PDB file of N, CA and C in Angstrom:
ATOM      1  N   MET Z  95      65.063  21.765  -9.399  1.00 86.00           N
ATOM      2  CA  MET Z  95      64.898  20.168  -9.719  1.00 86.00           C
ATOM      3  C   MET Z  95      63.437  20.333  -9.046  1.00 86.00           C
ATOM      4  N   THR Z  96      62.673  19.591  -8.775  1.00 88.00           N
ATOM      5  CA  THR Z  96      61.359  19.804  -8.217  1.00 88.00           C
ATOM      6  C   THR Z  96      60.886  18.435  -8.045  1.00 88.00           C
ATOM      7  N   ARG Z  97      59.903  18.076  -7.123  1.00 89.00           N
ATOM      8  CA  ARG Z  97      59.642  16.261  -7.158  1.00 89.00           C
ATOM      9  C   ARG Z  97      58.310  16.399  -7.682  1.00 89.00           C
ATOM     10  N   LYS Z  98      57.868  15.245  -8.259  1.00 86.00           N
ATOM     11  CA  LYS Z  98      56.591  15.171  -9.207  1.00 86.00           C
ATOM     12  C   LYS Z  98      56.389  13.481  -8.717  1.00 86.00           C
ATOM     13  N   GLY Z  99      55.024  13.425  -7.596  1.00 87.00           N
ATOM     14  CA  GLY Z  99      54.885  11.871  -6.952  1.00 87.00           C
ATOM     15  C   GLY Z  99      56.131  11.481  -6.730  1.00 87.00           C
ATOM     16  N   SER Z 100      56.781  10.270  -6.817  1.00 85.00           N
ATOM     17  CA  SER Z 100      58.045   9.719  -6.472  1.00 85.00           C
ATOM     18  C   SER Z 100      59.346   9.925  -7.350  1.00 85.00           C
ATOM     19  N   GLN Z 101      59.546  10.685  -8.456  1.00 91.00           N
ATOM     20  CA  GLN Z 101      60.443  11.051  -9.329  1.00 91.00           C
ATOM     21  C   GLN Z 101      60.492  12.641  -8.878  1.00 91.00           C
ATOM     22  N   PHE Z 102      61.859  12.711  -9.659  1.00 93.00           N
ATOM     23  CA  PHE Z 102      62.264  14.526  -9.452  1.00 93.00           C
ATOM     24  C   PHE Z 102      62.028  14.463 -10.956  1.00 93.00           C
ATOM     25  N   GLN Z 103      62.314  16.192 -11.194  1.00 95.00           N
ATOM     26  CA  GLN Z 103      61.917  16.862 -12.978  1.00 95.00           C
ATOM     27  C   GLN Z 103      63.366  17.329 -12.761  1.00 95.00           C
ATOM     28  N   LEU Z 104      64.106  17.396 -13.439  1.00 95.00           N
ATOM     29  CA  LEU Z 104      65.236  18.609 -13.419  1.00 95.00           C
ATOM     30  C   LEU Z 104      64.898  19.202 -14.375  1.00 95.00           C
ATOM     31  N   THR Z 105      65.686  20.346 -14.239  1.00 95.00           N
ATOM     32  CA  THR Z 105      65.529  21.809 -15.117  1.00 95.00           C
ATOM     33  C   THR Z 105      66.848  22.045 -15.402  1.00 95.00           C
ATOM     34  N   VAL Z 106      66.923  21.953 -16.873  1.00 96.00           N
ATOM     35  CA  VAL Z 106      68.402  22.047 -17.237  1.00 96.00           C
ATOM     36  C   VAL Z 106      68.233  23.026 -18.335  1.00 96.00           C
ATOM     37  N   HIS Z 107      69.282  24.072 -18.434  1.00 96.00           N
ATOM     38  CA  HIS Z 107      69.472  24.742 -19.698  1.00 96.00           C
ATOM     39  C   HIS Z 107      70.731  23.981 -20.766  1.00 96.00           C
ATOM     40  N   VAL Z 108      70.732  23.958 -21.679  1.00 97.00           N
ATOM     41  CA  VAL Z 108      71.144  23.223 -22.723  1.00 97.00           C
ATOM     42  C   VAL Z 108      72.253  24.444 -23.603  1.00 97.00           C
ATOM     43  N   THR Z 109      73.291  24.088 -24.457  1.00 96.00           N
ATOM     44  CA  THR Z 109      73.822  25.108 -25.125  1.00 96.00           C
ATOM     45  C   THR Z 109      74.223  23.729 -26.091  1.00 96.00           C
ATOM     46  N   PRO Z 110      73.374  23.314 -27.025  1.00 95.00           N
ATOM     47  CA  PRO Z 110      73.752  22.954 -28.472  1.00 95.00           C
ATOM     48  C   PRO Z 110      74.954  23.572 -29.433  1.00 95.00           C
ATOM     49  N   ASN Z 111      75.786  22.755 -29.661  1.00 95.00           N
ATOM     50  CA  ASN Z 111      76.917  22.950 -30.711  1.00 95.00           C
ATOM     51  C   ASN Z 111      78.190  23.675 -30.141  1.00 95.00           C
ATOM     52  N   SER Z 112      78.054  22.421 -29.046  1.00 94.00           N
ATOM     53  CA  SER Z 112      79.332  23.563 -27.774  1.00 94.00           C
ATOM     54  C   SER Z 112      80.459  22.598 -28.383  1.00 94.00           C
ATOM     55  N   LYS Z 113      81.547  23.309 -28.497  1.00 92.00           N
ATOM     56  CA  LYS Z 113      83.028  22.724 -28.565  1.00 92.00           C
ATOM     57  C   LYS Z 113      83.423  21.780 -27.209  1.00 92.00           C
ATOM     58  N   ALA Z 114      82.937  22.688 -26.049  1.00 88.00           N
ATOM     59  CA  ALA Z 114      83.017  21.643 -24.790  1.00 88.00           C
ATOM     60  C   ALA Z 114      82.150  21.338 -24.381  1.00 88.00           C
ATOM     61  N   PRO Z 115      81.706  19.873 -24.670  1.00 88.00           N
ATOM     62  CA  PRO Z 115      80.933  19.351 -24.014  1.00 88.00           C
ATOM     63  C   PRO Z 115      81.354  18.664 -22.653  1.00 88.00           C
ATOM     64  N   GLY Z 116      79.832  19.215 -21.751  1.00 93.00           N
ATOM     65  CA  GLY Z 116      79.752  18.811 -20.546  1.00 93.00           C
ATOM     66  C   GLY Z 116      78.520  19.089 -19.204  1.00 93.00           C
ATOM     67  N   ILE Z 117      79.143  18.566 -17.966  1.00 96.00           N
ATOM     68  CA  ILE Z 117      77.652  19.144 -17.361  1.00 96.00           C
ATOM     69  C   ILE Z 117      78.340  20.427 -16.315  1.00 96.00           C
ATOM     70  N   GLU Z 118      77.900  21.684 -15.885  1.00 95.00           N
ATOM     71  CA  GLU Z 118      78.101  22.212 -14.799  1.00 95.00           C
ATOM     72  C   GLU Z 118      76.783  22.441 -13.800  1.00 95.00           C
ATOM     73  N   VAL Z 119      76.923  22.370 -12.537  1.00 94.00           N
ATOM     74  CA  VAL Z 119      76.484  22.444 -11.647  1.00 94.00           C
ATOM     75  C   VAL Z 119      76.595  23.981 -10.774  1.00 94.00           C
ATOM     76  N   GLU Z 120      75.980  24.653 -10.720  1.00 91.00           N
ATOM     77  CA  GLU Z 120      76.046  26.052 -10.089  1.00 91.00           C
ATOM     78  C   GLU Z 120      75.798  25.759  -8.868  1.00 91.00           C
ATOM     79  N   ALA Z 121      76.059  26.622  -7.997  1.00 88.00           N
ATOM     80  CA  ALA Z 121      75.932  26.685  -6.051  1.00 88.00           C
ATOM     81  C   ALA Z 121      74.423  26.525  -5.916  1.00 88.00           C
ATOM     82  N   ASP Z 122      73.951  27.156  -6.652  1.00 87.00           N
ATOM     83  CA  ASP Z 122      72.245  26.867  -6.677  1.00 87.00           C
ATOM     84  C   ASP Z 122      71.615  26.202  -6.821  1.00 87.00           C
ATOM     85  N   GLY Z 123      72.433  24.993  -7.667  1.00 83.00           N
ATOM     86  CA  GLY Z 123      71.371  24.045  -7.971  1.00 83.00           C
ATOM     87  C   GLY Z 123      71.858  24.087  -9.623  1.00 83.00           C
ATOM     88  N   THR Z 124      71.282  25.439 -10.118  1.00 90.00           N
ATOM     89  CA  THR Z 124      71.630  25.228 -12.004  1.00 90.00           C
ATOM     90  C   THR Z 124      71.857  24.371 -12.723  1.00 90.00           C
ATOM     91  N   VAL Z 125      71.769  23.503 -13.318  1.00 95.00           N
ATOM     92  CA  VAL Z 125      72.671  22.504 -14.600  1.00 95.00           C
ATOM     93  C   VAL Z 125      72.097  22.857 -15.661  1.00 95.00           C
ATOM     94  N   HIS Z 126      73.748  23.028 -16.167  1.00 96.00           N
ATOM     95  CA  HIS Z 126      73.826  23.316 -17.563  1.00 96.00           C
ATOM     96  C   HIS Z 126      74.683  22.227 -18.061  1.00 96.00           C
ATOM     97  N   VAL Z 127      73.916  22.124 -19.662  1.00 97.00           N
ATOM     98  CA  VAL Z 127      74.462  20.952 -19.867  1.00 97.00           C
ATOM     99  C   VAL Z 127      74.978  21.521 -21.675  1.00 97.00           C
ATOM    100  N   ASN Z 128      76.508  21.442 -21.728  1.00 96.00           N
ATOM    101  CA  ASN Z 128      77.214  21.390 -23.393  1.00 96.00           C
ATOM    102  C   ASN Z 128      76.994  20.431 -23.911  1.00 96.00           C
ATOM    103  N   LEU Z 129      76.108  20.655 -25.503  1.00 96.00           N
ATOM    104  CA  LEU Z 129      76.208  19.290 -26.014  1.00 96.00           C
ATOM    105  C   LEU Z 129      77.313  19.896 -27.522  1.00 96.00           C
ATOM    106  N   ALA Z 130      77.448  18.546 -27.827  1.00 95.00           N
ATOM    107  CA  ALA Z 130      78.022  18.441 -29.218  1.00 95.00           C
ATOM    108  C   ALA Z 130      76.666  18.509 -29.993  1.00 95.00           C
ATOM    109  N   ALA Z 131      76.310  18.183 -29.992  1.00 94.00           N
ATOM    110  CA  ALA Z 131      74.973  17.822 -30.909  1.00 94.00           C
ATOM    111  C   ALA Z 131      73.976  19.466 -31.243  1.00 94.00           C
ATOM    112  N   PRO Z 132      73.622  19.656 -32.606  1.00 93.00           N
ATOM    113  CA  PRO Z 132      73.234  20.488 -33.103  1.00 93.00           C
ATOM    114  C   PRO Z 132      71.883  20.683 -32.514  1.00 93.00           C
ATOM    115  N   PRO Z 133      71.113  21.283 -32.424  1.00 91.00           N
ATOM    116  CA  PRO Z 133      69.894  21.435 -32.278  1.00 91.00           C
ATOM    117  C   PRO Z 133      68.654  21.166 -33.503  1.00 91.00           C
ATOM    118  N   ARG Z 134      68.614  19.870 -34.102  1.00 90.00           N
ATOM    119  CA  ARG Z 134      68.050  19.649 -34.986  1.00 90.00           C
ATOM    120  C   ARG Z 134      67.063  18.512 -34.826  1.00 90.00           C
ATOM    121  N   GLU Z 135      66.354  18.167 -35.263  1.00 90.00           N
ATOM    122  CA  GLU Z 135      65.311  16.835 -35.359  1.00 90.00           C
ATOM    123  C   GLU Z 135      65.763  16.014 -34.110  1.00 90.00           C
ATOM    124  N   GLY Z 136      66.044  16.482 -32.957  1.00 91.00           N
ATOM    125  CA  GLY Z 136      65.842  15.991 -31.888  1.00 91.00           C
ATOM    126  C   GLY Z 136      67.366  15.294 -31.325  1.00 91.00           C
ATOM    127  N   MET Z 137      68.369  15.620 -32.030  1.00 94.00           N
ATOM    128  CA  MET Z 137      69.325  15.412 -31.768  1.00 94.00           C
ATOM    129  C   MET Z 137      69.951  15.889 -30.496  1.00 94.00           C
ATOM    130  N   ALA Z 138      69.737  16.717 -30.010  1.00 94.00           N
ATOM    131  CA  ALA Z 138      69.865  17.553 -28.821  1.00 94.00           C
ATOM    132  C   ALA Z 138      69.496  16.908 -27.904  1.00 94.00           C
ATOM    133  N   ASN Z 139      68.247  16.290 -27.771  1.00 95.00           N
ATOM    134  CA  ASN Z 139      66.967  15.605 -26.460  1.00 95.00           C
ATOM    135  C   ASN Z 139      68.303  14.767 -26.664  1.00 95.00           C
ATOM    136  N   LEU Z 140      68.187  13.566 -27.683  1.00 95.00           N
ATOM    137  CA  LEU Z 140      68.991  12.581 -27.624  1.00 95.00           C
ATOM    138  C   LEU Z 140      70.327  12.558 -27.124  1.00 95.00           C
ATOM    139  N   GLU Z 141      71.085  13.637 -27.206  1.00 96.00           N
ATOM    140  CA  GLU Z 141      72.449  13.638 -26.867  1.00 96.00           C
ATOM    141  C   GLU Z 141      72.215  13.766 -25.165  1.00 96.00           C
ATOM    142  N   LEU Z 142      71.372  14.742 -24.618  1.00 96.00           N
ATOM    143  CA  LEU Z 142      71.047  15.365 -23.738  1.00 96.00           C
ATOM    144  C   LEU Z 142      70.946  14.067 -22.671  1.00 96.00           C
ATOM    145  N   CYS Z 143      70.345  13.544 -23.176  1.00 96.00           N
ATOM    146  CA  CYS Z 143      69.669  11.801 -22.406  1.00 96.00           C
ATOM    147  C   CYS Z 143      70.688  10.764 -22.192  1.00 96.00           C
ATOM    148  N   GLN Z 144      71.770  11.193 -23.005  1.00 96.00           N
ATOM    149  CA  GLN Z 144      72.708   9.934 -23.191  1.00 96.00           C
ATOM    150  C   GLN Z 144      73.780  10.495 -21.825  1.00 96.00           C
ATOM    151  N   VAL Z 145      73.864  12.154 -22.135  1.00 96.00           N
ATOM    152  CA  VAL Z 145      75.039  12.462 -21.153  1.00 96.00           C
ATOM    153  C   VAL Z 145      74.557  12.505 -19.555  1.00 96.00           C
ATOM    154  N   LEU Z 146      73.094  12.735 -19.615  1.00 97.00           N
ATOM    155  CA  LEU Z 146      72.368  12.538 -18.042  1.00 97.00           C
ATOM    156  C   LEU Z 146      72.319  11.404 -17.557  1.00 97.00           C
ATOM    157  N   ALA Z 147      72.173  10.437 -18.633  1.00 96.00           N
ATOM    158  CA  ALA Z 147      72.248   8.444 -17.797  1.00 96.00           C
ATOM    159  C   ALA Z 147      72.974   8.434 -18.046  1.00 96.00           C
ATOM    160  N   LYS Z 148      74.470   8.598 -18.629  1.00 96.00           N
ATOM    161  CA  LYS Z 148      76.004   8.371 -18.091  1.00 96.00           C
ATOM    162  C   LYS Z 148      76.247   9.376 -16.820  1.00 96.00           C
ATOM    163  N   ALA Z 149      75.683  10.349 -16.576  1.00 96.00           N
ATOM    164  CA  ALA Z 149      76.568  10.321 -15.021  1.00 96.00           C
ATOM    165  C   ALA Z 149      75.689  10.378 -13.953  1.00 96.00           C
ATOM    166  N   LEU Z 150      73.955   9.851 -14.475  1.00 96.00           N
ATOM    167  CA  LEU Z 150      73.739   9.215 -13.256  1.00 96.00           C
ATOM    168  C   LEU Z 150      73.679   7.829 -13.018  1.00 96.00           C
ATOM    169  N   HIS Z 151      74.200   7.137 -13.707  1.00 96.00           N
ATOM    170  CA  HIS Z 151      74.351   5.803 -13.921  1.00 96.00           C
ATOM    171  C   HIS Z 151      73.113   4.998 -13.767  1.00 96.00           C
ATOM    172  N   VAL Z 152      71.809   5.688 -14.643  1.00 96.00           N
ATOM    173  CA  VAL Z 152      71.088   4.947 -14.947  1.00 96.00           C
ATOM    174  C   VAL Z 152      70.956   5.281 -16.617  1.00 96.00           C
ATOM    175  N   PRO Z 153      70.149   3.680 -17.305  1.00 96.00           N
ATOM    176  CA  PRO Z 153      69.804   3.639 -18.391  1.00 96.00           C
ATOM    177  C   PRO Z 153      69.189   4.633 -19.535  1.00 96.00           C
ATOM    178  N   LYS Z 154      69.993   5.123 -20.055  1.00 93.00           N
ATOM    179  CA  LYS Z 154      69.087   6.200 -21.082  1.00 93.00           C
ATOM    180  C   LYS Z 154      67.776   6.092 -21.663  1.00 93.00           C
ATOM    181  N   THR Z 155      66.843   5.274 -21.377  1.00 94.00           N
ATOM    182  CA  THR Z 155      65.529   4.988 -21.951  1.00 94.00           C
ATOM    183  C   THR Z 155      65.053   5.122 -20.099  1.00 94.00           C
ATOM    184  N   ALA Z 156      65.656   5.569 -19.388  1.00 95.00           N
ATOM    185  CA  ALA Z 156      64.981   5.831 -17.870  1.00 95.00           C
ATOM    186  C   ALA Z 156      64.748   7.661 -17.758  1.00 95.00           C
ATOM    187  N   LEU Z 157      65.277   7.958 -19.031  1.00 95.00           N
ATOM    188  CA  LEU Z 157      64.958   9.470 -19.012  1.00 95.00           C
ATOM    189  C   LEU Z 157      64.088  10.202 -19.529  1.00 95.00           C
ATOM    190  N   GLU Z 158      63.230  11.220 -19.613  1.00 94.00           N
ATOM    191  CA  GLU Z 158      62.335  11.770 -20.658  1.00 94.00           C
ATOM    192  C   GLU Z 158      62.473  13.029 -20.011  1.00 94.00           C
ATOM    193  N   VAL Z 159      62.378  13.804 -21.841  1.00 95.00           N
ATOM    194  CA  VAL Z 159      62.514  15.152 -21.571  1.00 95.00           C
ATOM    195  C   VAL Z 159      61.039  15.417 -21.799  1.00 95.00           C
ATOM    196  N   VAL Z 160      60.182  16.060 -20.490  1.00 95.00           N
ATOM    197  CA  VAL Z 160      58.746  16.142 -20.931  1.00 95.00           C
ATOM    198  C   VAL Z 160      58.259  17.495 -21.063  1.00 95.00           C
ATOM    199  N   ALA Z 161      59.310  18.719 -20.923  1.00 95.00           N
ATOM    200  CA  ALA Z 161      59.286  20.268 -21.882  1.00 95.00           C
ATOM    201  C   ALA Z 161      60.064  20.783 -22.656  1.00 95.00           C
ATOM    202  N   GLY Z 162      60.141  21.615 -22.931  1.00 93.00           N
ATOM    203  CA  GLY Z 162      61.058  22.402 -23.730  1.00 93.00           C
ATOM    204  C   GLY Z 162      61.768  21.524 -24.636  1.00 93.00           C
ATOM    205  N   SER Z 163      61.282  20.982 -25.160  1.00 92.00           N
ATOM    206  CA  SER Z 163      61.971  19.137 -26.389  1.00 92.00           C
ATOM    207  C   SER Z 163      62.481  20.640 -27.417  1.00 92.00           C
ATOM    208  N   LYS Z 164      62.082  21.469 -27.580  1.00 93.00           N
ATOM    209  CA  LYS Z 164      62.589  22.337 -29.051  1.00 93.00           C
ATOM    210  C   LYS Z 164      63.057  23.840 -28.346  1.00 93.00           C
ATOM    211  N   GLY Z 165      63.178  23.910 -27.034  1.00 94.00           N
ATOM    212  CA  GLY Z 165      64.330  24.758 -26.115  1.00 94.00           C
ATOM    213  C   GLY Z 165      65.050  24.660 -25.613  1.00 94.00           C
ATOM    214  N   ARG Z 166      65.942  25.643 -25.095  1.00 95.00           N
ATOM    215  CA  ARG Z 166      67.589  25.727 -24.557  1.00 95.00           C
ATOM    216  C   ARG Z 166      67.231  24.958 -22.813  1.00 95.00           C
ATOM    217  N   ASP Z 167      65.898  25.605 -22.235  1.00 96.00           N
ATOM    218  CA  ASP Z 167      65.393  25.138 -21.454  1.00 96.00           C
ATOM    219  C   ASP Z 167      64.542  24.055 -21.358  1.00 96.00           C
ATOM    220  N   LYS Z 168      64.955  22.720 -20.735  1.00 96.00           N
ATOM    221  CA  LYS Z 168      64.378  21.859 -20.628  1.00 96.00           C
ATOM    222  C   LYS Z 168      63.993  20.957 -19.060  1.00 96.00           C
ATOM    223  N   VAL Z 169      62.840  20.388 -19.234  1.00 96.00           N
ATOM    224  CA  VAL Z 169      62.591  19.584 -17.923  1.00 96.00           C
ATOM    225  C   VAL Z 169      63.130  17.832 -18.237  1.00 96.00           C
ATOM    226  N   VAL Z 170      63.516  17.518 -17.407  1.00 96.00           N
ATOM    227  CA  VAL Z 170      63.709  16.286 -17.649  1.00 96.00           C
ATOM    228  C   VAL Z 170      63.346  14.988 -16.639  1.00 96.00           C
ATOM    229  N   LEU Z 171      62.365  14.169 -16.585  1.00 96.00           N
ATOM    230  CA  LEU Z 171      61.672  13.505 -15.484  1.00 96.00           C
ATOM    231  C   LEU Z 171      62.777  12.224 -15.595  1.00 96.00           C
ATOM    232  N   LEU Z 172      63.060  12.254 -14.219  1.00 95.00           N
ATOM    233  CA  LEU Z 172      64.064  11.302 -13.839  1.00 95.00           C
ATOM    234  C   LEU Z 172      63.256  10.021 -12.964  1.00 95.00           C
ATOM    235  N   PRO Z 173      64.370   8.729 -13.162  1.00 91.00           N
ATOM    236  CA  PRO Z 173      63.919   7.750 -12.628  1.00 91.00           C
ATOM    237  C   PRO Z 173      63.477   7.890 -10.540  1.00 91.00           C
ATOM    238  N   GLU Z 174      62.539   6.917 -10.363  1.00 89.00           N
ATOM    239  CA  GLU Z 174      62.302   7.563  -9.258  1.00 89.00           C
ATOM    240  C   GLU Z 174      63.194   6.521  -7.877  1.00 89.00           C
ATOM    241  N   THR Z 175      64.078   6.094  -8.677  1.00 90.00           N
ATOM    242  CA  THR Z 175      65.071   5.593  -7.898  1.00 90.00           C
ATOM    243  C   THR Z 175      66.504   6.100  -7.320  1.00 90.00           C
ATOM    244  N   LEU Z 176      66.554   7.500  -7.868  1.00 91.00           N
ATOM    245  CA  LEU Z 176      67.226   8.747  -7.849  1.00 91.00           C
ATOM    246  C   LEU Z 176      66.283   9.279  -6.516  1.00 91.00           C
ATOM    247  N   ASP Z 177      67.439   9.892  -5.424  1.00 91.00           N
ATOM    248  CA  ASP Z 177      66.778  10.883  -4.736  1.00 91.00           C
ATOM    249  C   ASP Z 177      67.514  12.318  -4.874  1.00 91.00           C
ATOM    250  N   ALA Z 178      67.385  13.337  -4.330  1.00 90.00           N
ATOM    251  CA  ALA Z 178      68.174  14.581  -4.880  1.00 90.00           C
ATOM    252  C   ALA Z 178      69.167  14.689  -4.248  1.00 90.00           C
ATOM    253  N   THR Z 179      69.551  14.267  -3.467  1.00 92.00           N
ATOM    254  CA  THR Z 179      71.241  14.306  -2.951  1.00 92.00           C
ATOM    255  C   THR Z 179      72.144  13.415  -3.666  1.00 92.00           C
ATOM    256  N   THR Z 180      71.499  12.280  -4.283  1.00 93.00           N
ATOM    257  CA  THR Z 180      72.660  11.448  -5.649  1.00 93.00           C
ATOM    258  C   THR Z 180      72.042  12.252  -6.349  1.00 93.00           C
ATOM    259  N   ILE Z 181      71.231  12.576  -7.056  1.00 94.00           N
ATOM    260  CA  ILE Z 181      71.178  13.390  -8.448  1.00 94.00           C
ATOM    261  C   ILE Z 181      72.461  14.332  -8.756  1.00 94.00           C
ATOM    262  N   LEU Z 182      72.366  15.643  -7.424  1.00 92.00           N
ATOM    263  CA  LEU Z 182      73.046  16.404  -7.648  1.00 92.00           C
ATOM    264  C   LEU Z 182      74.892  15.688  -7.594  1.00 92.00           C
ATOM    265  N   GLU Z 183      75.159  14.898  -6.229  1.00 94.00           N
ATOM    266  CA  GLU Z 183      76.500  14.734  -5.736  1.00 94.00           C
ATOM    267  C   GLU Z 183      76.578  14.020  -7.580  1.00 94.00           C
ATOM    268  N   ARG Z 184      76.220  13.462  -8.821  1.00 95.00           N
ATOM    269  CA  ARG Z 184      76.713  12.246  -9.596  1.00 95.00           C
ATOM    270  C   ARG Z 184      76.717  13.971 -10.970  1.00 95.00           C
ATOM    271  N   LEU Z 185      75.154  14.504 -10.449  1.00 95.00           N
ATOM    272  CA  LEU Z 185      76.013  15.661 -11.588  1.00 95.00           C
ATOM    273  C   LEU Z 185      77.220  16.394 -11.614  1.00 95.00           C
ATOM    274  N   ARG Z 186      77.061  16.545  -9.935  1.00 94.00           N
ATOM    275  CA  ARG Z 186      78.632  17.471 -10.017  1.00 94.00           C
ATOM    276  C   ARG Z 186      79.967  16.733 -10.021  1.00 94.00           C
ATOM    277  N   ALA Z 187      79.943  15.805  -9.806  1.00 94.00           N
ATOM    278  CA  ALA Z 187      80.808  14.498 -10.246  1.00 94.00           C
ATOM    279  C   ALA Z 187      81.242  14.594 -11.296  1.00 94.00           C
ATOM    280  N   ALA Z 188      80.666  14.542 -12.200  1.00 92.00           N
ATOM    281  CA  ALA Z 188      80.540  14.264 -14.107  1.00 92.00           C
ATOM    282  C   ALA Z 188      80.637  15.140 -14.452  1.00 92.00           C
ATOM    283  N   GLY Z 189      80.935  16.893 -13.718  1.00 80.00           N
ATOM    284  CA  GLY Z 189      81.327  17.751 -14.357  1.00 80.00           C
ATOM    285  C   GLY Z 189      82.538  17.832 -14.489  1.00 80.00           C
TER     286      GLY Z 189
END
């Protein structure tokens, strides 16, 4: 996770077409998100924003995939209302 101005950018590794959707946060802060959606026509990116929004308790419109939209490693811009501690706590609780 990196800071960009007053917001954070969360780097996420995504596994589409997963049989067990969910969020995993490793001890070093690496975030893995397993998605049921296939990696076609933006469906995985949409589900990623939905899953993260639910976990972080923010509207899905507050999240934006700013890099990696066609790859498995993505960067998501988070709303400035969240701080680093809250982000990691909520992601770990959702996993």
